[in-house]
Coordinates of C-alpha atoms in Angstrom, one line a residue:
M1 CA -29.8 20.5 97.3
K2 CA -29.5 24.1 96.0
N3 CA -31.4 23.2 92.9
N4 CA -34.2 21.6 95.0
K5 CA -34.5 24.8 97.0
F6 CA -34.7 26.8 93.8
F7 CA -37.3 24.7 92.2
N8 CA -39.4 24.9 95.4
S9 CA -38.9 28.5 95.9
D10 CA -41.7 31.2 95.4
F11 CA -39.7 32.8 92.7
F12 CA -39.8 29.6 90.6
H13 CA -43.4 28.9 91.3
K14 CA -44.3 32.5 90.2
Y15 CA -42.0 32.7 87.2
W16 CA -41.4 29.1 86.0
A17 CA -43.2 29.8 82.6
A18 CA -41.2 32.9 82.1
L19 CA -37.9 31.1 82.8
L20 CA -38.9 28.3 80.4
V21 CA -39.7 30.8 77.7
G22 CA -36.5 32.6 78.3
A23 CA -34.4 29.5 78.0
V24 CA -36.2 28.3 74.8
F25 CA -35.9 31.7 73.3
G26 CA -32.3 32.1 74.4
A27 CA -31.5 28.8 72.5
Q28 CA -33.3 30.1 69.4
C29 CA -31.3 33.3 69.5
I30 CA -28.0 31.5 69.7
I31 CA -29.0 29.2 66.9
M32 CA -30.1 31.9 64.6
F33 CA -27.1 34.2 65.2
L34 CA -24.6 31.3 64.9
A35 CA -26.3 30.6 61.5
G36 CA -25.7 34.3 60.6
E37 CA -25.6 34.8 56.8
H38 CA -26.3 31.1 56.4
V39 CA -29.8 31.4 57.9
Y40 CA -32.4 29.9 55.7
A41 CA -34.9 32.6 55.1
S42 CA -37.9 32.5 52.8
I43 CA -37.2 33.9 49.3
H44 CA -40.8 34.3 48.0
D45 CA -42.0 37.9 48.7
N46 CA -39.2 38.2 51.3
L47 CA -35.5 38.1 50.1
E48 CA -36.6 38.7 46.6
L49 CA -38.6 41.7 47.6
H50 CA -38.8 43.6 50.9
I51 CA -35.5 42.5 52.4
L52 CA -33.8 43.5 49.2
D53 CA -35.5 46.9 49.3
L54 CA -34.4 47.5 52.8
H55 CA -30.9 46.6 52.0
L56 CA -30.8 48.9 49.0
L57 CA -32.2 51.8 51.0
S58 CA -29.4 51.3 53.6
D59 CA -26.6 50.5 51.2
N60 CA -27.3 53.6 49.1
S61 CA -28.2 55.8 52.1
L62 CA -31.7 56.4 50.7
F63 CA -33.8 56.1 53.8
F64 CA -34.2 59.9 54.3
S65 CA -33.8 60.7 50.6
H66 CA -36.5 62.6 48.6
D67 CA -35.0 62.2 45.2
G68 CA -33.3 58.9 45.2
V69 CA -34.1 55.9 43.1
L70 CA -33.5 52.1 43.7
P71 CA -31.7 50.2 40.9
K72 CA -34.7 48.0 39.8
L73 CA -37.1 48.2 37.0
D74 CA -34.9 50.9 35.4
G75 CA -35.0 53.1 38.6
I76 CA -37.9 53.2 41.0
S77 CA -38.5 56.3 43.2
R78 CA -37.4 55.8 46.8
D79 CA -40.9 57.1 47.8
F80 CA -42.5 53.7 46.8
F81 CA -40.6 51.9 49.5
F82 CA -40.5 51.5 53.4
S83 CA -40.9 54.6 55.5
E84 CA -37.8 55.7 57.4
W85 CA -40.2 56.2 60.3
S86 CA -40.6 52.6 61.1
V87 CA -38.9 50.6 63.8
Y88 CA -38.3 47.7 61.5
S89 CA -36.5 50.0 59.0
W90 CA -34.2 51.2 61.9
L91 CA -32.7 47.8 62.2
Y92 CA -31.5 48.0 58.6
M93 CA -30.1 51.5 59.2
I94 CA -27.8 50.3 62.0
L95 CA -27.0 46.6 61.3
P96 CA -25.7 44.5 58.3
T97 CA -28.6 43.3 56.3
E98 CA -28.4 39.6 57.4
Y99 CA -28.1 40.6 61.2
A100 CA -30.9 43.2 60.8
Y101 CA -33.0 40.3 59.3
I102 CA -32.3 38.0 62.1
S103 CA -32.7 40.6 64.8
G104 CA -36.1 41.5 63.3
Y105 CA -37.1 37.9 63.2
L106 CA -36.2 37.5 67.0
L107 CA -37.4 40.9 68.1
K108 CA -40.9 40.1 66.6
T109 CA -41.1 37.4 69.4
V110 CA -40.1 39.8 72.0
L111 CA -42.7 42.3 70.9
G112 CA -45.3 39.8 70.6
V113 CA -44.8 38.4 74.1
W114 CA -44.5 41.8 75.7
F115 CA -47.6 43.4 74.1
F116 CA -49.7 40.2 74.7
L117 CA -48.8 40.3 78.4
L118 CA -49.3 44.0 78.6
L119 CA -52.8 43.9 77.3
A120 CA -53.6 40.7 79.4
K121 CA -52.4 42.4 82.7
Y122 CA -54.7 45.2 82.0
V123 CA -57.7 43.3 81.1
L124 CA -57.4 40.6 83.7
K125 CA -56.3 42.9 86.5
D126 CA -56.3 40.8 89.8
K127 CA -56.8 37.5 87.9
Y128 CA -53.4 38.0 86.0
D129 CA -51.3 36.3 88.8
N130 CA -53.5 33.3 88.7
Y131 CA -53.0 32.7 85.0
R132 CA -49.4 34.1 84.8
G133 CA -48.0 30.8 83.5
L134 CA -50.6 30.2 80.9
L135 CA -50.2 33.7 79.6
W136 CA -46.5 33.4 79.2
L137 CA -46.9 30.3 77.2
T138 CA -49.7 31.6 75.1
A139 CA -47.8 34.8 74.5
F140 CA -44.7 33.0 73.4
A141 CA -46.8 30.8 71.0
F142 CA -48.2 34.0 69.6
G143 CA -44.8 35.8 69.3
S144 CA -43.2 32.8 67.6
L145 CA -45.7 32.5 64.8
P146 CA -44.0 32.2 61.3
L147 CA -45.4 35.5 60.0
Y148 CA -44.6 37.6 56.9
S149 CA -41.1 38.4 57.9
A150 CA -40.8 42.2 56.9
F151 CA -44.3 42.8 58.4
A152 CA -44.0 40.7 61.4
F153 CA -43.7 43.7 63.7
Y154 CA -47.1 44.9 62.6
F155 CA -48.7 41.6 63.5
A156 CA -46.9 41.5 66.9
S157 CA -48.1 45.0 67.7
I158 CA -51.8 44.3 67.4
P159 CA -52.2 43.8 71.3
L160 CA -50.5 47.1 71.9
V161 CA -53.0 49.2 69.9
V162 CA -55.9 47.4 71.6
Y163 CA -54.2 48.2 75.0
L164 CA -53.8 51.8 74.2
L165 CA -57.4 52.2 72.9
L166 CA -58.7 50.6 76.0
R167 CA -56.5 52.8 78.2
I168 CA -57.9 55.9 76.4
H169 CA -61.5 54.7 76.7
D170 CA -61.2 54.0 80.3
T171 CA -58.7 56.7 81.7
P172 CA -57.8 59.2 78.8
H173 CA -54.5 60.9 79.3
V174 CA -52.1 62.8 77.0
K175 CA -49.5 60.1 77.4
W176 CA -51.8 57.5 76.0
Y177 CA -52.7 59.8 73.1
A178 CA -49.1 60.4 72.5
A179 CA -48.3 56.7 72.5
L180 CA -51.2 56.1 70.0
F181 CA -49.8 58.8 67.7
L182 CA -46.5 56.9 67.7
Y183 CA -48.0 53.5 67.3
P184 CA -47.6 53.5 63.5
L185 CA -43.9 53.1 64.0
L186 CA -44.8 49.5 64.6
S187 CA -47.6 49.2 62.1
Y188 CA -48.4 49.7 58.4
F189 CA -51.4 51.5 56.9
T190 CA -52.3 49.2 54.1
F191 CA -51.9 46.1 56.0
F192 CA -53.4 47.0 59.3
G193 CA -53.9 50.8 59.8
I194 CA -57.0 51.3 57.6
F195 CA -58.7 48.3 59.2
I196 CA -57.8 49.4 62.7
L197 CA -59.3 52.8 62.0
G198 CA -62.3 51.1 60.3
Y199 CA -62.9 48.7 63.4
L200 CA -62.5 51.7 65.7
L201 CA -65.0 53.8 63.8
I202 CA -67.6 50.9 64.1
V203 CA -66.9 50.7 67.8
I204 CA -67.4 54.5 68.0
I205 CA -70.7 54.4 66.2
W206 CA -72.0 51.3 68.3
K207 CA -71.1 52.9 71.6
S208 CA -72.6 56.4 70.6
I209 CA -75.8 54.6 69.7
R210 CA -75.8 52.4 72.7
D211 CA -75.0 55.2 75.2
K212 CA -76.9 57.9 73.3
K213 CA -73.9 60.2 73.3
I214 CA -70.7 60.6 71.3
C215 CA -67.7 58.7 72.7
K216 CA -65.4 61.7 72.6
N217 CA -62.3 59.8 73.9
L218 CA -62.3 57.4 71.0
V219 CA -63.2 60.0 68.4
L220 CA -60.2 61.9 69.5
A221 CA -58.2 58.6 69.4
L222 CA -59.4 58.1 65.8
V223 CA -58.1 61.5 64.8
V224 CA -54.8 61.0 66.7
L225 CA -54.2 57.6 65.1
S226 CA -55.1 58.8 61.7
G227 CA -52.6 61.7 62.1
G228 CA -49.9 59.2 63.3
Y229 CA -50.3 57.1 60.1
I230 CA -50.2 60.1 57.8
A231 CA -47.1 61.5 59.7
M232 CA -45.1 58.1 59.7
E233 CA -46.1 57.1 56.3
Y234 CA -46.3 60.4 54.5
R235 CA -44.5 59.0 51.5
L236 CA -47.2 56.4 51.0
F237 CA -50.0 59.0 51.4
T238 CA -48.1 61.3 48.9
V239 CA -47.9 58.5 46.3
M240 CA -51.4 57.4 46.8
L241 CA -53.3 60.7 47.1
F242 CA -51.2 63.3 45.4
S243 CA -50.2 61.5 42.2
D244 CA -52.4 60.9 39.2
T245 CA -49.9 58.6 37.4
P246 CA -51.5 55.2 36.6
T247 CA -50.0 52.4 38.3
I248 CA -50.2 48.5 37.8
R249 CA -52.7 48.6 40.7
D250 CA -55.1 50.2 38.3
T251 CA -55.0 47.4 35.9
M252 CA -54.7 44.4 38.2
V253 CA -57.3 41.7 37.6
L254 CA -58.4 40.3 40.9
E255 CA -59.4 36.6 41.5
Q256 CA -62.9 35.9 40.4
L257 CA -64.3 33.0 42.5
T258 CA -67.6 31.1 42.2
I259 CA -69.7 31.0 45.3
P260 CA -68.7 27.4 46.1
Q261 CA -65.1 28.4 45.8
A262 CA -65.6 31.4 48.0
L263 CA -67.2 29.3 50.6
S264 CA -64.4 26.8 50.4
N265 CA -62.0 29.7 50.9
V266 CA -63.8 30.7 54.1
L267 CA -63.5 27.2 55.5
I268 CA -59.9 26.7 54.5
T269 CA -59.0 30.1 56.0
F270 CA -60.8 29.3 59.3
T271 CA -59.2 26.0 59.8
E272 CA -55.7 26.5 58.3
G273 CA -55.1 30.2 57.9
I274 CA -53.1 31.8 55.0
F275 CA -49.3 31.8 54.4
H276 CA -48.8 35.5 55.0
A277 CA -50.6 35.4 58.3
Q278 CA -50.1 31.8 59.7
A279 CA -51.5 31.2 63.1
C280 CA -50.5 27.4 62.9
Q281 CA -53.9 26.5 64.4
K282 CA -54.7 23.6 62.1
W283 CA -53.3 20.6 63.8
F284 CA -53.9 21.5 67.5
V285 CA -55.1 24.9 68.6
F286 CA -58.1 24.7 66.2
P287 CA -59.5 21.2 67.1
V288 CA -59.0 21.8 70.9
C289 CA -60.8 25.2 70.5
L290 CA -63.6 23.5 68.6
M291 CA -64.0 20.7 71.1
V292 CA -64.1 23.2 74.1
F293 CA -66.5 25.5 72.0
L294 CA -68.9 22.5 71.5
I295 CA -68.7 21.3 75.1
T296 CA -69.3 24.8 76.5
N297 CA -72.3 25.7 74.3
I298 CA -73.8 22.2 74.7
K299 CA -73.7 22.8 78.3
Y300 CA -75.4 26.2 78.0
I301 CA -78.1 24.7 75.9
K302 CA -78.8 21.8 78.2
Q303 CA -79.0 24.2 81.1
K304 CA -81.1 26.6 79.1
E305 CA -78.7 29.5 79.7
Y306 CA -79.2 31.0 76.2
A307 CA -78.0 34.5 77.3
A308 CA -74.8 33.0 78.4
I309 CA -74.1 31.8 74.8
R310 CA -74.3 35.4 73.5
K311 CA -72.0 36.6 76.3
E312 CA -69.4 33.8 76.3
P313 CA -66.0 35.4 75.5
L314 CA -64.8 32.4 73.6
N315 CA -67.9 32.5 71.2
L316 CA -67.4 36.3 70.6
V317 CA -63.6 35.8 69.7
L318 CA -64.4 32.9 67.5
L319 CA -67.2 34.8 65.8
F320 CA -64.8 37.7 65.2
I321 CA -62.3 35.1 63.6
F322 CA -65.0 33.5 61.5
V323 CA -66.3 36.9 60.3
N324 CA -62.7 37.9 59.1
C325 CA -62.6 34.5 57.3
V326 CA -65.9 35.2 55.6
I327 CA -64.7 38.6 54.5
Y328 CA -61.5 37.0 53.1
G329 CA -63.5 34.3 51.2
L330 CA -66.2 36.7 49.8
Y331 CA -63.6 39.2 48.6
G332 CA -63.2 36.7 45.7
L333 CA -66.7 37.4 44.5
E334 CA -66.3 40.3 42.1
P335 CA -69.9 41.6 42.1
L336 CA -69.9 41.8 45.9
R337 CA -66.5 43.3 45.9
K338 CA -67.5 46.0 43.5
L339 CA -70.6 46.6 45.6
I340 CA -68.6 47.1 48.8
E341 CA -66.1 49.4 47.1
T342 CA -69.0 51.5 45.7
L343 CA -70.7 51.8 49.2
V344 CA -67.3 52.4 50.9
P345 CA -65.1 54.3 48.4
P346 CA -62.0 54.3 50.7
L347 CA -61.8 50.6 50.3
T348 CA -61.3 50.9 46.5
G349 CA -57.8 49.6 45.7
F350 CA -57.2 48.1 49.1
Q351 CA -57.2 44.4 49.7
W352 CA -60.0 44.7 52.3
N353 CA -59.8 40.9 52.9
R354 CA -56.7 41.6 54.9
T355 CA -58.9 41.8 58.0
V356 CA -58.0 38.2 58.1
F357 CA -54.6 39.2 59.4
F358 CA -56.0 40.0 62.8
N359 CA -56.8 36.3 63.2
T360 CA -53.2 35.6 64.1
F361 CA -53.8 37.4 67.4
L362 CA -57.4 36.4 67.8
W363 CA -56.6 32.7 67.6
Y364 CA -54.4 33.1 70.6
V365 CA -56.8 35.0 72.6
A366 CA -59.3 32.2 71.9
W367 CA -56.5 29.8 72.9
F368 CA -55.9 31.4 76.1
L369 CA -59.7 31.4 77.0
V370 CA -59.7 27.6 76.3
L371 CA -56.6 27.1 78.6
V372 CA -58.5 29.0 81.3
K373 CA -61.5 26.8 81.1
I374 CA -59.2 23.7 81.4
W375 CA -57.3 25.3 84.2
D376 CA -60.4 26.4 86.1
A377 CA -61.9 22.9 85.7
G378 CA -59.0 21.7 88.0
K379 CA -57.0 20.3 85.0
K380 CA -54.0 22.5 85.6
K381 CA -51.4 20.1 84.3
I382 CA -53.4 19.3 81.2
A383 CA -53.7 23.1 80.5
V384 CA -49.9 23.6 80.9
L385 CA -49.2 20.6 78.7
A386 CA -51.6 21.9 76.0
A387 CA -50.0 25.2 76.1
C388 CA -46.5 23.6 75.7
I389 CA -47.8 21.5 72.8
A390 CA -49.2 24.6 71.0
I391 CA -45.7 26.1 71.2
C392 CA -44.0 23.0 69.8
V393 CA -46.5 23.0 66.9
V394 CA -45.5 26.5 66.0
F395 CA -41.8 25.7 66.1
V396 CA -42.1 22.5 63.9
T397 CA -44.7 23.7 61.4
P398 CA -42.9 23.8 58.0
E399 CA -44.4 27.1 56.9
R400 CA -42.9 29.4 54.4
Y401 CA -41.9 32.0 56.9
N402 CA -40.7 29.6 59.7
D403 CA -37.1 30.6 59.4
F404 CA -36.1 29.0 62.6
Y405 CA -37.5 25.7 61.5
N406 CA -36.1 25.9 58.1
T407 CA -32.7 26.9 59.3
C408 CA -32.5 23.9 61.7
F409 CA -33.9 21.5 59.3
N410 CA -31.6 22.4 56.4
H411 CA -28.4 22.5 58.5
L412 CA -29.3 19.2 60.1
Y413 CA -30.0 17.8 56.7
E414 CA -26.5 18.8 55.5
F415 CA -24.9 17.4 58.6
V416 CA -26.7 14.0 58.4
K417 CA -26.6 13.6 54.6
G418 CA -23.1 15.1 54.1
R419 CA -24.2 17.2 51.1
E420 CA -25.7 20.6 50.4
S421 CA -29.4 21.1 50.9
N422 CA -31.3 21.9 47.7
N423 CA -32.6 25.1 49.4
L424 CA -30.6 28.3 49.4
D425 CA -29.4 30.2 52.5
F426 CA -29.3 34.0 52.7
A427 CA -25.6 34.1 51.5
E428 CA -26.1 31.6 48.8
Y429 CA -29.1 33.3 47.4
Y430 CA -27.5 36.8 47.0
S431 CA -24.0 35.4 46.2
V432 CA -22.4 38.8 46.7
E433 CA -18.9 37.5 46.0
L434 CA -19.9 36.1 42.7
M435 CA -21.7 39.3 41.7
E436 CA -18.7 41.5 42.7
E437 CA -16.3 39.3 40.8
I438 CA -18.4 39.8 37.6
K439 CA -18.6 43.5 38.2
E440 CA -14.9 43.7 38.6
D441 CA -14.2 41.6 35.5
I442 CA -16.5 43.7 33.1
E443 CA -15.5 47.0 34.9
Y444 CA -19.2 47.6 35.7
N445 CA -20.3 51.1 35.6
G446 CA -24.2 51.2 35.9
E447 CA -25.0 49.3 32.6
K448 CA -28.6 48.2 32.5
C449 CA -29.1 44.4 32.9
V450 CA -31.7 41.6 33.3
A451 CA -31.6 38.3 34.9
Y452 CA -32.8 35.0 33.3
G453 CA -33.2 31.9 35.4
L454 CA -32.5 33.7 38.7
N455 CA -34.2 36.5 40.5
P456 CA -33.3 39.9 39.6
A457 CA -32.9 40.6 43.3
V458 CA -29.7 38.7 43.1
L459 CA -28.3 41.4 40.8
E460 CA -29.9 44.3 42.5
Y461 CA -28.6 43.3 46.0
S462 CA -25.2 44.0 44.6
N463 CA -26.4 47.3 43.1
I464 CA -26.4 46.0 39.5
W465 CA -29.0 48.3 37.7
T466 CA -31.8 46.1 36.3
L467 CA -34.7 46.6 33.9
D468 CA -36.6 43.7 35.6
G469 CA -37.6 43.4 39.1
C470 CA -40.3 42.6 41.7
I471 CA -42.5 45.3 43.3
S472 CA -46.3 45.5 43.6
Y473 CA -46.6 49.1 42.9
Y474 CA -45.0 50.8 39.9
T475 CA -46.1 52.8 36.9
Q476 CA -48.4 51.2 34.3
E477 CA -46.4 52.9 31.6
Y478 CA -43.2 51.0 32.6
K479 CA -45.2 47.8 32.8
E480 CA -46.3 48.2 29.1
E481 CA -42.8 49.0 28.0
F482 CA -41.4 45.9 29.8
R483 CA -44.2 43.8 28.3
K484 CA -42.8 44.6 24.8
L485 CA -39.6 43.1 25.9
I486 CA -41.1 39.9 27.0
A487 CA -43.8 39.6 24.6
P488 CA -42.3 36.8 22.5
A489 CA -42.3 34.5 25.6
L490 CA -45.8 35.6 26.7
A491 CA -47.0 34.8 23.2
K492 CA -46.0 31.2 23.7
N493 CA -46.7 30.7 27.4
E494 CA -50.4 31.5 28.3
A495 CA -49.9 31.0 32.0
S496 CA -47.0 33.6 32.1
R497 CA -49.1 36.0 30.0
V498 CA -52.0 35.8 32.4
Y499 CA -49.7 36.0 35.4
F500 CA -48.0 39.2 34.1
D501 CA -50.9 40.9 32.4
D502 CA -53.4 40.3 35.2
W503 CA -50.9 41.1 38.0
G504 CA -47.5 42.2 36.9
A505 CA -45.7 42.7 40.2
R506 CA -43.0 40.2 39.0
A507 CA -41.6 41.9 35.9
Y508 CA -39.4 39.0 35.0
I509 CA -37.9 37.6 31.8
Y510 CA -40.2 34.5 31.4
S511 CA -39.5 31.2 29.7
A512 CA -41.6 30.3 26.7
S513 CA -42.2 26.8 28.2
A514 CA -44.1 25.8 31.3
E515 CA -40.9 25.2 33.2
D516 CA -40.4 27.2 36.4
I517 CA -37.0 28.7 35.5
Y518 CA -37.1 30.8 38.7
S519 CA -37.0 27.8 41.0
M520 CA -34.2 29.2 43.4
E521 CA -32.7 25.9 44.3
Y522 CA -29.1 24.5 44.7
H523 CA -29.4 22.0 41.9
Y524 CA -30.7 23.5 38.7
E525 CA -31.7 22.0 35.4
V526 CA -34.0 23.1 32.6
E527 CA -35.0 21.6 29.2
D528 CA -35.8 24.7 27.3
K529 CA -32.5 26.7 26.9
N530 CA -33.8 29.3 24.5
L531 CA -34.5 32.9 25.4
Y532 CA -37.6 34.7 24.0
V533 CA -37.3 38.5 24.2
D534 CA -37.5 41.3 21.7
M535 CA -33.9 42.5 21.3
E536 CA -34.9 45.7 19.7
Q537 CA -37.0 46.6 22.7
F538 CA -34.0 45.5 24.9
A539 CA -31.7 48.0 23.0
K540 CA -34.4 50.6 23.2
M541 CA -34.6 50.3 27.0
G542 CA -30.8 50.6 27.2
G543 CA -30.1 46.9 28.1
N544 CA -26.5 45.8 28.0
Y545 CA -26.1 42.6 29.7
I546 CA -28.1 39.4 30.5
F547 CA -27.2 37.4 33.6
S548 CA -28.4 34.0 32.9
R549 CA -28.3 30.8 35.0
I550 CA -28.9 29.0 31.6
E551 CA -26.5 28.5 28.8
L552 CA -28.5 29.9 25.9
E553 CA -28.9 27.8 22.7
N554 CA -30.1 30.8 20.6
A555 CA -27.7 33.4 21.8
T556 CA -26.1 34.0 18.3
E557 CA -29.6 34.2 16.8
L558 CA -30.5 37.0 19.2
G559 CA -27.3 38.7 18.5
L560 CA -25.9 38.1 22.0
A561 CA -22.2 37.5 22.6
L562 CA -21.1 35.3 25.5
R563 CA -18.8 37.7 27.6
G564 CA -17.8 35.1 30.3
V565 CA -18.9 32.1 32.4
Y566 CA -18.6 32.8 36.1
E567 CA -18.9 30.7 39.3
H568 CA -17.7 30.9 42.8
E569 CA -17.0 28.3 45.4
E570 CA -19.6 29.8 47.9
S571 CA -22.3 30.2 45.3
P572 CA -24.7 27.7 43.9
Y573 CA -24.9 29.7 40.5
V574 CA -23.1 29.4 37.4
I575 CA -23.6 32.6 35.5
Y576 CA -23.5 33.0 31.8
L577 CA -23.0 36.6 31.1
Y578 CA -24.3 37.7 27.6
E579 CA -23.7 41.1 26.2
N580 CA -25.9 42.8 23.7

């Protein structure tokens, strides 16, 4: 009886969606924290790169350092890594790495929901209460998207910067400017900042021409936001603007697409998105949006309301999404890319196709507009059902950064099958106990090492100094030195040669065969068990040890001595440690 009273109460009718979201999110939190160090997090560009870097900054007390180096690529300046003035970084300052990671994964949802609702309440004003349920469900779908993990806060905060700029435009006040100055704590200049500033500049120019006067509020906002980025990311600006040291960015060869390939990229990005910024629109949100878009515009055409087509909010948002997809596709056309960078010099060196990252938010603005049309047509239950289906699609889409799905799937697989999943969880990937056992056995004291058959990140996480590593910004001089080390393998493997020479962010010890020796899986077998490196260069670079997941057949020929074979019951690795 009490339950019936509750479900029939005004409170439930007003907040049913918030209660549903809270229950689902609460269950998600319980599952992720119970998984703990056995959470299944993406390795690519994640555990092997950014999460490792944050761990090293924390473990070595380098967040606020100005002369420290991280133990990768023979020592990389701390200035090349995350700013200490970042909310995401703060998690790693105060929590163990695995729990900082899980907290960040879940807080991304909280921030996404909060900022989406904050913006919606301001824009909709009196209409907010009417669509409250739809907004909570849409905001939860947006907040739950499987985004690039270490940068997820930056995606989630997009509605916040829109909200702040609208407040400044409508009712400028020092508190809104102060909040805008601090906004970069939740953003990142090269991912979003430069494009937010660019879009803001376009709006200022457009409004100034339309109104025939300078929009002083937004001009000041542009200055304040620029100052915020410079202050919060002073290390980045110092490295980019005040260093004349050539880096691998200067020699990277970007993709060169044909016009048909570029157009294909536009279509694929529009319908499917990209893995770093996945909106999960392909299977449900996109087709429903397309259907409602067609119905709406056919109706306008039949009624000869052509002006309404131009003003329709859904059309404008979908156009914005499509333009971002066009920019993403055309970025692959080298002549056009060079022309744009000549006309707009600040874009040189930036991946200006990253405007597509805004589509994660825009797709759910479009989705809400579609749900409103369904709701206003009297189909309220269908609108709610559609909103819930969109959430389910996000949760069960097996994308690279969908850690919740991957954690549930792999643990369920292990329970049902009674054997280990072939994927590695957080603890298995880093295998700290195994690395510490090796360090203790050899009385490790900072000797320089490389990894073969496993990511250098595994060594670096345990503060083993490596000559190899993964980072998208380091000196061209070191790349050339490292290339001498791996030249024998690159001479035999054209794909790896192109991958390293044209990009170079993964300075790994490559195989001479076409095998993927860096497939970080539980069960590991390779056919080619020879190592191809220049041992004189290895010695010149100060190399001492090679941590190999492969028992080398040509170790004697290379002058390597097998120091020991190591394994641990909690680790998937068998490490063959060779000494030079």
